[in-house]
Short mmCIF file of C-alpha atoms and ligand atoms in Angstrom, two decimals:
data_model
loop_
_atom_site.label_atom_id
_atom_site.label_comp_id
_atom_site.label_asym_id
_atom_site.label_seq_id
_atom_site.Cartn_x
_atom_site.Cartn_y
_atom_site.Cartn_z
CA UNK K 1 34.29 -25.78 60.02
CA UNK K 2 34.56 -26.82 63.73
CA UNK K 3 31.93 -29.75 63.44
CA UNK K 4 34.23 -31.89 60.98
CA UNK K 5 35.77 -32.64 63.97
CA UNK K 6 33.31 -34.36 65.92
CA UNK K 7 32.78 -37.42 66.57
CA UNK K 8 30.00 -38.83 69.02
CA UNK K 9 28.84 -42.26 70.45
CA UNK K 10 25.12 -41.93 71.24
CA UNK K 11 23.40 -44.65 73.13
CA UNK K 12 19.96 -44.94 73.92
CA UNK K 13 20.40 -47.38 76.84
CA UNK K 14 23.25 -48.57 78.91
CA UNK K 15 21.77 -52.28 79.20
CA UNK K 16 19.46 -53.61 77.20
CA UNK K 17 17.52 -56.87 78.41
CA UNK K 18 18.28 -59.51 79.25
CA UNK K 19 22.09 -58.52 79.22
CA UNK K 20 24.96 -56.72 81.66
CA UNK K 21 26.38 -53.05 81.27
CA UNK K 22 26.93 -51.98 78.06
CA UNK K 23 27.12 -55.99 76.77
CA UNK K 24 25.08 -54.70 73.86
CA UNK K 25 27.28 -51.77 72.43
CA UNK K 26 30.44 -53.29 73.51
CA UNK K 27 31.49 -53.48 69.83
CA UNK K 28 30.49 -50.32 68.96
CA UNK K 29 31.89 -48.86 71.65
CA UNK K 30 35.35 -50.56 70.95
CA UNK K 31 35.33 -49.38 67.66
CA UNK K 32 34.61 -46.17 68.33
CA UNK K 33 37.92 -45.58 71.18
CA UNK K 34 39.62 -47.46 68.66
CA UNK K 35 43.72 -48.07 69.89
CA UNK K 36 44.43 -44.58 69.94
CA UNK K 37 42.13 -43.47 73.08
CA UNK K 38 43.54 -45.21 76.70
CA UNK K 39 41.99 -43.10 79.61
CA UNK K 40 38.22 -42.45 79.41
CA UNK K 41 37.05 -39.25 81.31
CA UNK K 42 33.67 -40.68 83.13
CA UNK K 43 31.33 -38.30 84.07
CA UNK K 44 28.89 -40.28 86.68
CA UNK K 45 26.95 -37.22 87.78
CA UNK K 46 23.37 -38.53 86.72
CA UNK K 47 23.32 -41.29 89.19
CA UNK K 48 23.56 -40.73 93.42
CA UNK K 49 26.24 -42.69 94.20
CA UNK K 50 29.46 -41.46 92.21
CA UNK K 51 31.84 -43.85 93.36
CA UNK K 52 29.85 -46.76 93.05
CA UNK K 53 29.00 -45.69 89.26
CA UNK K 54 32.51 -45.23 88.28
CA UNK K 55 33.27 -48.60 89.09
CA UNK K 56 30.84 -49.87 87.53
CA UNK K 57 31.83 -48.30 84.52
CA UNK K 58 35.48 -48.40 85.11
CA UNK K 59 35.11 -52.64 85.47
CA UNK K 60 33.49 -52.57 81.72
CA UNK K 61 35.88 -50.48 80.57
CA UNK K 62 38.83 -52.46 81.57
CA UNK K 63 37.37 -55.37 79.54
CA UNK K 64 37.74 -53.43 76.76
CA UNK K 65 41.23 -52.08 77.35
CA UNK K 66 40.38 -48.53 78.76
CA UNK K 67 41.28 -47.52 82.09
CA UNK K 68 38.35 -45.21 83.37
CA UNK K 69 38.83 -41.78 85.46
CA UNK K 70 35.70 -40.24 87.63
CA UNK K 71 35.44 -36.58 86.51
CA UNK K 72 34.41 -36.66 90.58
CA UNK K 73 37.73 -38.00 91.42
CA UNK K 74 39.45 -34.87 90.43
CA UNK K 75 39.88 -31.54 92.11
CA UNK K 76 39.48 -29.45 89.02
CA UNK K 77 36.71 -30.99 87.14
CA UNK K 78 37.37 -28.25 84.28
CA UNK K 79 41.03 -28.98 84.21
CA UNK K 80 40.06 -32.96 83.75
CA UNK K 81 38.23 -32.18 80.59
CA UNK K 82 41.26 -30.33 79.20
CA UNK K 83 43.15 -32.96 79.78
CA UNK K 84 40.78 -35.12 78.66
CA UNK K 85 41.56 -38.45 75.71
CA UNK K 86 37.77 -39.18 75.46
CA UNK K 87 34.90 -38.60 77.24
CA UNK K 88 31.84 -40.87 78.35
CA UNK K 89 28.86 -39.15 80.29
CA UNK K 90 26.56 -42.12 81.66
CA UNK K 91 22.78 -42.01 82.39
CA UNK K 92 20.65 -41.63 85.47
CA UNK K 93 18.78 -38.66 85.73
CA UNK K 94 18.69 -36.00 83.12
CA UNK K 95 18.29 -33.62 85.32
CA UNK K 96 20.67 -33.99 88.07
CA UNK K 97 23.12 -34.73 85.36
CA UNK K 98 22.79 -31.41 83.77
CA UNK K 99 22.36 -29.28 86.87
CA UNK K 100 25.70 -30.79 88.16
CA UNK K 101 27.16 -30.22 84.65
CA UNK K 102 26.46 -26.34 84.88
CA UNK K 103 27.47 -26.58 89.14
CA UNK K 104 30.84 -27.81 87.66
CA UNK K 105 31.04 -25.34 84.83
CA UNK K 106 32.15 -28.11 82.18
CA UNK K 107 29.72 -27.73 79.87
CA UNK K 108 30.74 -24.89 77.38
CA UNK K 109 34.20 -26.76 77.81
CA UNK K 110 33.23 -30.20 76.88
CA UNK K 111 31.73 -28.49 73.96
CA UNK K 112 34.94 -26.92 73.36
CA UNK K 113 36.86 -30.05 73.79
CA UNK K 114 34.48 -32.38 71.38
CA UNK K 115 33.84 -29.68 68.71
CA UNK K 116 37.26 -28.25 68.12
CA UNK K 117 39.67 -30.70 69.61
CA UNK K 118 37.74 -33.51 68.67
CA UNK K 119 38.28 -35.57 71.80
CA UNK K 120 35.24 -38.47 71.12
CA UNK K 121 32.35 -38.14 73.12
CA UNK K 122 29.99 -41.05 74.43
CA UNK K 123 26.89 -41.01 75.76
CA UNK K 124 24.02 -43.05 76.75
CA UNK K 125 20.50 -42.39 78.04
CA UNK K 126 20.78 -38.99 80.28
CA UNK K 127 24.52 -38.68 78.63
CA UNK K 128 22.87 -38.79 75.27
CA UNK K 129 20.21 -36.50 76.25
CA UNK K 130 22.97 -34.06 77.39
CA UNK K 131 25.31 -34.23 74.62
CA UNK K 132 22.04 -32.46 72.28
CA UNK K 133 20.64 -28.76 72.10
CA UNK K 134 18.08 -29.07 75.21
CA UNK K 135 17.23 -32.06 77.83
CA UNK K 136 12.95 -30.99 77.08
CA UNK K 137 12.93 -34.59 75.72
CA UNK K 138 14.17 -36.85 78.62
CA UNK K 139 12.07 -39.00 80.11
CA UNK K 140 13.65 -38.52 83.62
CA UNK K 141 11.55 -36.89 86.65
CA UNK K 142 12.57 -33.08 87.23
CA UNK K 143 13.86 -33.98 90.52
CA UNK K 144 16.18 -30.30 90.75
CA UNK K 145 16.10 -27.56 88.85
CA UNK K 146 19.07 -26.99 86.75
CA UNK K 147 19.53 -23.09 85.43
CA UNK K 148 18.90 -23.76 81.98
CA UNK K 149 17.30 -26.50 80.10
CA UNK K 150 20.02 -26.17 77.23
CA UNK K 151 22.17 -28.77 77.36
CA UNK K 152 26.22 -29.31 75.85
CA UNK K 153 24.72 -28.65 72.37
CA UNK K 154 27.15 -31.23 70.14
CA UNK K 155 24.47 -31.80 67.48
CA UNK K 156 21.64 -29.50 66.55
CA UNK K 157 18.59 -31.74 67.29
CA UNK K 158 16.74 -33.77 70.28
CA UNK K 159 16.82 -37.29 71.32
CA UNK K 160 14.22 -39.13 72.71
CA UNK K 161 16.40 -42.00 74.51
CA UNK K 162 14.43 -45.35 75.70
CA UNK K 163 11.90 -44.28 73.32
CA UNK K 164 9.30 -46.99 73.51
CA UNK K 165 5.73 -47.55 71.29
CA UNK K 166 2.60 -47.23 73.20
CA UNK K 167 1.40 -50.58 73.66
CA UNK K 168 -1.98 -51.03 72.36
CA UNK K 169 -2.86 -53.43 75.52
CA UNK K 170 -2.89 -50.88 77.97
CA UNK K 171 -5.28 -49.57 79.89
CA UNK K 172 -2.71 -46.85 81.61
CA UNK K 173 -3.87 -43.33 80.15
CA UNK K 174 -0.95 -40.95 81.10
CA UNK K 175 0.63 -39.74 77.39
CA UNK K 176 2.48 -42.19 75.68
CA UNK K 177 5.95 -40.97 74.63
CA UNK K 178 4.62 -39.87 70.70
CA UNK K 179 1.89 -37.70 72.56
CA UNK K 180 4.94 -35.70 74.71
CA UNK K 181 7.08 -35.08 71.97
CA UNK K 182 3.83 -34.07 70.33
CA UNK K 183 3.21 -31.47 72.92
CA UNK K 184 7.24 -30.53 72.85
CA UNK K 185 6.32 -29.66 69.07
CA UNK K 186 3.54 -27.40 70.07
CA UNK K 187 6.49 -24.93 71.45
CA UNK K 188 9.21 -25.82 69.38
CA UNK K 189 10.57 -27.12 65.97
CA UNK K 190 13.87 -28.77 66.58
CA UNK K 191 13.14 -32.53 65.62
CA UNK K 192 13.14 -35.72 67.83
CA UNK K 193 14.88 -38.27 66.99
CA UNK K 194 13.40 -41.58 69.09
CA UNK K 195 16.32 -44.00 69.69
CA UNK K 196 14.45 -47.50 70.95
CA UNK K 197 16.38 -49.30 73.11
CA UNK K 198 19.08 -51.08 71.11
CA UNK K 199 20.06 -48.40 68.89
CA UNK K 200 22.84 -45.45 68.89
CA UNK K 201 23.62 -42.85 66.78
CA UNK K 202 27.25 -42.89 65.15
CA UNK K 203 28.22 -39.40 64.24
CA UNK K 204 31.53 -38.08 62.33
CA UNK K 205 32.22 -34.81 61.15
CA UNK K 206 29.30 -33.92 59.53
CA UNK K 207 28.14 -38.04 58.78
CA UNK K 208 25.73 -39.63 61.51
CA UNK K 209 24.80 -43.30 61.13
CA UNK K 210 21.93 -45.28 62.99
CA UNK K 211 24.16 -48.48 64.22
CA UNK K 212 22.73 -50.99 67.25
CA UNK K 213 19.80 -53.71 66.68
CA UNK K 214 16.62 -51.69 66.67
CA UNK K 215 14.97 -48.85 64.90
CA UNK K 216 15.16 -45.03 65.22
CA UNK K 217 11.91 -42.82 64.85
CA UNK K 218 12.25 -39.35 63.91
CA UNK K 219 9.68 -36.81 64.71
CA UNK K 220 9.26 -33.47 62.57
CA UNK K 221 6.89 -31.19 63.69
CA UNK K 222 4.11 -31.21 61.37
CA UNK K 223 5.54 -34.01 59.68
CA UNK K 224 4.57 -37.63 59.48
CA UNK K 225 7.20 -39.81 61.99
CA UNK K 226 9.94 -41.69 59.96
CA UNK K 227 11.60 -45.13 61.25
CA UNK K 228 14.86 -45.97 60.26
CA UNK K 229 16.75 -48.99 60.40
CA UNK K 230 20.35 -49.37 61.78
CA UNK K 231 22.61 -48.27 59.11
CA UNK K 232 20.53 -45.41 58.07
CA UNK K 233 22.46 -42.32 56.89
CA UNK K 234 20.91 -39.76 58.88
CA UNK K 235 23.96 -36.98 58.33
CA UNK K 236 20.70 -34.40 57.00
CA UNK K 237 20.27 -34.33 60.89
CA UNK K 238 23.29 -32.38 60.86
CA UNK K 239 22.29 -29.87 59.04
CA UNK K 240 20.87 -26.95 60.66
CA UNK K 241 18.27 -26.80 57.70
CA UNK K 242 17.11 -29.50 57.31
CA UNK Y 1 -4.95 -21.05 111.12
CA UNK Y 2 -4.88 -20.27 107.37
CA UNK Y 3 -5.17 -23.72 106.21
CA UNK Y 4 -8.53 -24.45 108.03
CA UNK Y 5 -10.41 -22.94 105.25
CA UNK Y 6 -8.58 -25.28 102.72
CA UNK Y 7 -11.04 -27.88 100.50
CA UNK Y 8 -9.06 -29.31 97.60
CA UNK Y 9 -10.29 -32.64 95.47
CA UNK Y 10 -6.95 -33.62 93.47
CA UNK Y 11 -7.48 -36.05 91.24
CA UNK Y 12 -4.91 -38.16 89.22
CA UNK Y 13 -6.04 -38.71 85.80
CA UNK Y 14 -9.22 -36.77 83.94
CA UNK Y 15 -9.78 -40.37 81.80
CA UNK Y 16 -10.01 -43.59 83.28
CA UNK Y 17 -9.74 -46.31 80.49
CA UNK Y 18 -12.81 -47.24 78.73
CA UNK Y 19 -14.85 -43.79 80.31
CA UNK Y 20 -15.20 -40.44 78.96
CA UNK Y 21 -13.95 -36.91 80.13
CA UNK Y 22 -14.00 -36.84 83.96
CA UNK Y 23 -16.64 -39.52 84.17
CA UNK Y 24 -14.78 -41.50 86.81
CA UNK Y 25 -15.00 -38.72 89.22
CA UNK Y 26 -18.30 -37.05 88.84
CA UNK Y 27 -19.69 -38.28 91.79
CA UNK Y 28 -17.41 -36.67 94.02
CA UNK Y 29 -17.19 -33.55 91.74
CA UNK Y 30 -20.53 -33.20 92.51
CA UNK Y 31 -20.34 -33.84 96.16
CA UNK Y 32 -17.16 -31.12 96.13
CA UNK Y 33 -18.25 -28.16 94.68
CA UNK Y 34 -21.90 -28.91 95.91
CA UNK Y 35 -25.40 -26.80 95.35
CA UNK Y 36 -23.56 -23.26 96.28
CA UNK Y 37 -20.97 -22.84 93.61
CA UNK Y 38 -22.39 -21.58 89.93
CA UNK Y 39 -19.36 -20.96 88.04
CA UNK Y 40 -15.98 -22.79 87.92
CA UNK Y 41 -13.40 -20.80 86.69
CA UNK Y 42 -11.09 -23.32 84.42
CA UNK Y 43 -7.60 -23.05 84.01
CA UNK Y 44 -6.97 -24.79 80.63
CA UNK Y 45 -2.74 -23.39 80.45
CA UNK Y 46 -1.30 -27.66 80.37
CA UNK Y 47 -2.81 -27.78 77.00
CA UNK Y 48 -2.08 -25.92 73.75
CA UNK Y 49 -5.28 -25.84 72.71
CA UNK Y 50 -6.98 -23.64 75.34
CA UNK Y 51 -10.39 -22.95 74.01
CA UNK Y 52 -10.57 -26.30 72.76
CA UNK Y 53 -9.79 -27.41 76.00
CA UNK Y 54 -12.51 -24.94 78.17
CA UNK Y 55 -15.15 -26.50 75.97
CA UNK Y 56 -14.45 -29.54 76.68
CA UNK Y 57 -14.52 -28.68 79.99
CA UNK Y 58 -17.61 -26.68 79.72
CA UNK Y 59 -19.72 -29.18 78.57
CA UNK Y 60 -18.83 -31.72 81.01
CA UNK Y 61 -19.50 -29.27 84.18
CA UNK Y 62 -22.92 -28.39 82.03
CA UNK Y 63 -23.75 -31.58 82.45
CA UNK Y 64 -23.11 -31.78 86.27
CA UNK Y 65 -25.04 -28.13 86.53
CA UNK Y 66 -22.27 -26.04 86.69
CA UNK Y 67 -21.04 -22.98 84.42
CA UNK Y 68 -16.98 -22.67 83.68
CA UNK Y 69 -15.28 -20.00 82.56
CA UNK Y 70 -11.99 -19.91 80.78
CA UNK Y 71 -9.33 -17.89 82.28
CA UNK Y 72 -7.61 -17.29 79.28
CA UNK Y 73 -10.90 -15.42 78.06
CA UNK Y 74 -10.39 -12.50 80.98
CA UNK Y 75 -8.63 -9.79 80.15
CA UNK Y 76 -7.27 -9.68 83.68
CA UNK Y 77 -6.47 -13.67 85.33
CA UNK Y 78 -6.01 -12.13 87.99
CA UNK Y 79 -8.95 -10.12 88.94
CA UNK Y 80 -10.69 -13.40 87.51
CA UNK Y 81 -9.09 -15.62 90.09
CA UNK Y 82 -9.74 -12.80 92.55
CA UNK Y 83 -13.39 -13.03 91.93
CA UNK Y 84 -13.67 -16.85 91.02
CA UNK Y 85 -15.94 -19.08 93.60
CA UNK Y 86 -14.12 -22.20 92.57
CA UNK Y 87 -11.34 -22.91 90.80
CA UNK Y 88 -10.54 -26.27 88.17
CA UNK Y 89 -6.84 -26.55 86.64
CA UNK Y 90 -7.10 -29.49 84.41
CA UNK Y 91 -4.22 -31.74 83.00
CA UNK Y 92 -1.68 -31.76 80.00
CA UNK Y 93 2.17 -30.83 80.33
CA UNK Y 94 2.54 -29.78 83.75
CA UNK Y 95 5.80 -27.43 82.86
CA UNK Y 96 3.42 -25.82 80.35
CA UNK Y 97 1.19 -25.44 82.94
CA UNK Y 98 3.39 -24.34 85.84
CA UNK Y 99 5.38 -21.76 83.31
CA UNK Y 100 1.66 -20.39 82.03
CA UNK Y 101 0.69 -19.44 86.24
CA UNK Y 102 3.99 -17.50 86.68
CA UNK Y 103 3.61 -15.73 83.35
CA UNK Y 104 -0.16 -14.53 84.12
CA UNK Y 105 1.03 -14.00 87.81
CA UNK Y 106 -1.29 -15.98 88.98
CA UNK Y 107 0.08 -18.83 91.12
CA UNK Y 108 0.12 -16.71 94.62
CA UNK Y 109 -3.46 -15.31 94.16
CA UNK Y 110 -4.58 -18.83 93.93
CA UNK Y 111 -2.82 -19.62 97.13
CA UNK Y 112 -4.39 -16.68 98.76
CA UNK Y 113 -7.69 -17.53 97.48
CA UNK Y 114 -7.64 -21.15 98.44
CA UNK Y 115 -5.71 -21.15 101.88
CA UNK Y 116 -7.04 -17.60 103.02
CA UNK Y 117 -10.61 -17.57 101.86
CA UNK Y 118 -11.63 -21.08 101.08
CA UNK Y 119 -12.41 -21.27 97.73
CA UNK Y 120 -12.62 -24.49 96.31
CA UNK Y 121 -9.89 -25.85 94.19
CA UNK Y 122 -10.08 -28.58 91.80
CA UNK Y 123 -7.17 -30.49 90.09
CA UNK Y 124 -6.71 -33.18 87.75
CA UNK Y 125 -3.23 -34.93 86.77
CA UNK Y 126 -1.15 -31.73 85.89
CA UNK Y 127 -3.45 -29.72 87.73
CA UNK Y 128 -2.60 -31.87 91.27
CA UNK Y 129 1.03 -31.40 90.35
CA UNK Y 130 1.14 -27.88 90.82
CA UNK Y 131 -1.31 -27.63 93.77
CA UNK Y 132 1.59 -29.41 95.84
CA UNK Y 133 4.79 -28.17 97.05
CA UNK Y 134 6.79 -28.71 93.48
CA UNK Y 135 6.15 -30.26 90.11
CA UNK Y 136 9.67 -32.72 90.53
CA UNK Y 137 7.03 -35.51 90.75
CA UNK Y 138 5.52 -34.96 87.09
CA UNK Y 139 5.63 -37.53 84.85
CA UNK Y 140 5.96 -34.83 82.00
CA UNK Y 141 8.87 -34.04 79.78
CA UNK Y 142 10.14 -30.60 80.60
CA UNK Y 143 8.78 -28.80 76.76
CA UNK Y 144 9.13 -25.73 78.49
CA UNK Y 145 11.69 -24.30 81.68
CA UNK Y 146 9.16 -22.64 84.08
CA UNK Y 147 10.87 -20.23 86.36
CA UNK Y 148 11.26 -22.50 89.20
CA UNK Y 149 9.82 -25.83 90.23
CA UNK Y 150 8.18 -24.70 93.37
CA UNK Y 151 4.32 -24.64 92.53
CA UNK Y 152 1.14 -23.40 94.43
CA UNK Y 153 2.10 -25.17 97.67
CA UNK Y 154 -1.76 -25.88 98.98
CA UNK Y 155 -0.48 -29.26 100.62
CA UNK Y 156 2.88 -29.92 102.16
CA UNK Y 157 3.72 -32.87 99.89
CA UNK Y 158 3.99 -33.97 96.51
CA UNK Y 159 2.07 -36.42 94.27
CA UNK Y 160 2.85 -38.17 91.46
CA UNK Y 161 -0.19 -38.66 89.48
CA UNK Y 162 -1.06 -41.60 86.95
CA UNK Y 163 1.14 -43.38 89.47
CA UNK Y 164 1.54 -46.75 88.16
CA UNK Y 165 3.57 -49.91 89.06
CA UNK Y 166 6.43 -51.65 87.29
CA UNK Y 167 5.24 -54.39 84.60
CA UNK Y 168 6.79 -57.85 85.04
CA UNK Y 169 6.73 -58.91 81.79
CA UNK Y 170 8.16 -55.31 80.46
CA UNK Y 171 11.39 -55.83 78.71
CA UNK Y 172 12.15 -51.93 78.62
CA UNK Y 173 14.88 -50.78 80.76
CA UNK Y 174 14.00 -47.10 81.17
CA UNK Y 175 13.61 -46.16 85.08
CA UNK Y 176 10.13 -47.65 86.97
CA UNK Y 177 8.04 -44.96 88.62
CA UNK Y 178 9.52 -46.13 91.48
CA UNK Y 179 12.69 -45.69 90.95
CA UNK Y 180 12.11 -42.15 89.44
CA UNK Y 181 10.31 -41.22 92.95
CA UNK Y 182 13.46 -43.51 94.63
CA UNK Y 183 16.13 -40.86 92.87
CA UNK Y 184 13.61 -37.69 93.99
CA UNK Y 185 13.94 -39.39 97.25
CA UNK Y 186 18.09 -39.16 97.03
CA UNK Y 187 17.38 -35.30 96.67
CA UNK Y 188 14.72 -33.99 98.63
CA UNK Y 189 12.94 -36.02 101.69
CA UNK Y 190 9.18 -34.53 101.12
CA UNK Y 191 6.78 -37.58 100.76
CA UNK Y 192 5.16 -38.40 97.54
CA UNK Y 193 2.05 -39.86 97.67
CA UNK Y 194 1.55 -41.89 94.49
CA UNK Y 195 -2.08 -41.71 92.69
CA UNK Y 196 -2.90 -44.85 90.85
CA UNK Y 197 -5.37 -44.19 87.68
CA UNK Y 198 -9.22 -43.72 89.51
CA UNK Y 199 -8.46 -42.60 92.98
CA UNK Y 200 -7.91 -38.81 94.23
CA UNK Y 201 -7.57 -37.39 97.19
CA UNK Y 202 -9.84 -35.17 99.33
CA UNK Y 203 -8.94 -32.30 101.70
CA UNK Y 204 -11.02 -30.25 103.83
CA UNK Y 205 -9.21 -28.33 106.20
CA UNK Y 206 -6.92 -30.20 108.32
CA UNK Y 207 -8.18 -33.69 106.79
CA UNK Y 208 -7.12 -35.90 104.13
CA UNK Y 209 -9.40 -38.68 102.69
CA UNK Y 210 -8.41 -40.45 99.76
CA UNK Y 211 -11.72 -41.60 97.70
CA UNK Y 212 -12.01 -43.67 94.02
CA UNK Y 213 -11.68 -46.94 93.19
CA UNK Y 214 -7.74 -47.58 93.19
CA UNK Y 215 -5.31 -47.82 96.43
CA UNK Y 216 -2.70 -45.05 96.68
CA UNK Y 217 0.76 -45.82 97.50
CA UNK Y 218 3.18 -43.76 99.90
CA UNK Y 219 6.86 -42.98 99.36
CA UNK Y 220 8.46 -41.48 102.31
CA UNK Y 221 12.24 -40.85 102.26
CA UNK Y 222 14.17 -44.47 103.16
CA UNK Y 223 10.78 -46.08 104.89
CA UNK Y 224 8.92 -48.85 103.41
CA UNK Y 225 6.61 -47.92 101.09
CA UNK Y 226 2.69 -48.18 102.19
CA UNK Y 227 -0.47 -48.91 100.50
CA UNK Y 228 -3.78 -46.79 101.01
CA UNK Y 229 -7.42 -48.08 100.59
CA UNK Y 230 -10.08 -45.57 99.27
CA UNK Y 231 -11.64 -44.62 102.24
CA UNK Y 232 -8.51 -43.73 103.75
CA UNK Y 233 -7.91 -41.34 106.18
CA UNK Y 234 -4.51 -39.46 105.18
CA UNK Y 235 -4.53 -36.28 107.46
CA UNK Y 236 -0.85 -37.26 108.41
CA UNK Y 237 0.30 -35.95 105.25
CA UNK Y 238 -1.54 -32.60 106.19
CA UNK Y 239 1.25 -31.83 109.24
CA UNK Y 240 4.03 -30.75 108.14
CA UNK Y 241 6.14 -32.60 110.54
CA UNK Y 242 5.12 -35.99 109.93
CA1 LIG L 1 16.96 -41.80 83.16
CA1 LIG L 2 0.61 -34.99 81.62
#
């Protein structure tokens, strides 16, 4: 089966408050690379400035003991995820990240790559939002119009990333984030899962595992919302199903 | 010159906090459609809910002394925006919305009726997304892929509705408005006039006026941003070269 081989970081947020870049998945993130992996593919295509991303990232990384290559930096962006150790797609904007996904014509090959090669995949925010079936749950502006809303596809469900409570002082009445994903499940049924800032989803094979400092929130259509704490076994996710 | 005839009233939000259905803006819905116009013709497509929505609707304009009909209830939307005196396209998911006016063929009639003949069009949150030149300024998650972005194109700008500013004290790290409209702004260079909750804007031909009881704010492509009192005259935004 070609999803036993999987295995995916994915991160709601790439800094949490009140801390630097990645500070708060650091461990995670080191156990999940492990000693094996020593070149990280980074794909900084959700944020303008390419160059300036990639060292950002690149600078963490090196902390950690990875050395960190721009997807941008090579001239066949296809031929970089073949080659590929590990991947790491960073956030931005959802939808200039998947527009320049499909531009470059990696995405049926990092599926390809994660799913039967089982090179690891990390994500966070956008790169989270990516790695599932669709991007209709980002919270990102639709600033260009990618050709499809389907996204890489490596697990068979929807994340909500940054997904934030509506906060009972306001007086703001645009829809808080349960009322979109509400209206989402007025056109489809694939379920939501809400990472809050904090969290990340672990998944191997066919196990996923809520790890970080914060709660999940999963939305079923018709259903009533579930929160889950980190370490929750949420492998029935997996499950086409469920 | 085709745009002479133009009289739009976009509006950002239908609620303001603590007010019922459209209450914040009856005065000038009043004063916009005036004592000549009998029937609005309602375009409830943002919501799912679409006789649910026209009543609401309906008994709101009742109250005001005006008659709406739904268009979903025509058998043809396009012979009823052909013979429609005024036109009201209310909010909800804006990618709904804008997907719902290319399936029923609508969204050019609508131009035609507005720019060519001068019938008056009304919009409120979703409904001023699509009367600009694109919906990339929604605040909306993207439930549904619409054909294209491009919307009905009555002004030569975009507006982000519900505009509203960063929070100090937030501890979330998603992206401000701001820096959403910042990111549009590394894309495209059209303006974006940002709508705070209980202002709209008013145009009548060649003039802009923005009325309510909240400032707008103005994001033009690397210029300082600028703050607008009701009251003021916006006609600027009107020329396309500005
Ligand atoms: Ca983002
Ligand atoms: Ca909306």
């Amino acid at each position: 089966h070609l999803t036993l081989k999987r295995v995916l970081l994915l991160v709601s947020n790439s800094t949490l408050h009140g801390s630097g870049y990645l500070d708060h998945c650091q461990q995670q993130i080191s156990d999940f690379f492990g000693k094996s992996v020593k070149r990280v593919l980074f794909v900084p295509y959700a944020l303008h400035d390419r160059d300036g991303y990639t060292k950002t990232a690149r600078d963490k990384f090196r902390t950690l003991g990875y050395e960190v290559d721009g997807i941008h930096e090579a001239a066949d962006p296809v031929e970089a995820v073949r080659k590929a150790e590990a991947i790491f797609i960073g956030g931005g904007n959802t939808f200039r990240l998947l527009k320049s996904l499909y531009d470059n014509q990696v995405v049926s090959e990092i599926r390809k790559r994660v799913l039967e090669d089982g090179v690891p995949y990390m994500g966070s925010s956008a790169g989270t939002n990516v790695a599932t079936i669709s991007i209709s749950t980002t919270n990102d502006m639709p600033i260009v119009y990618p050709p499809s809303f389907a996204a890489i596809g490596l697990v068979p469900f929807n994340i909500n990333p940054h997904y934030i409570d509506p906060d009972a002082n306001s007086r703001h009445m645009g829809e808080t984030r349960e009322q979109r994903i509400t209206q989402y499940h007025e056109e489809v049924d694939t379920c939501v899962l809400g990472l809050r800032e904090g969290c990340m989803l672990l998944v191997e094979g066919n196990k996923a595992t809520l790890l970080g400092s914060t709660n999940a929130r999963l939305f079923s259509r018709g259903k009533p919302r579930v929160e889950y704490n980190p370490g929750s076994d949420l492998s029935f996710l997996l499950n086409d199903a469920h």
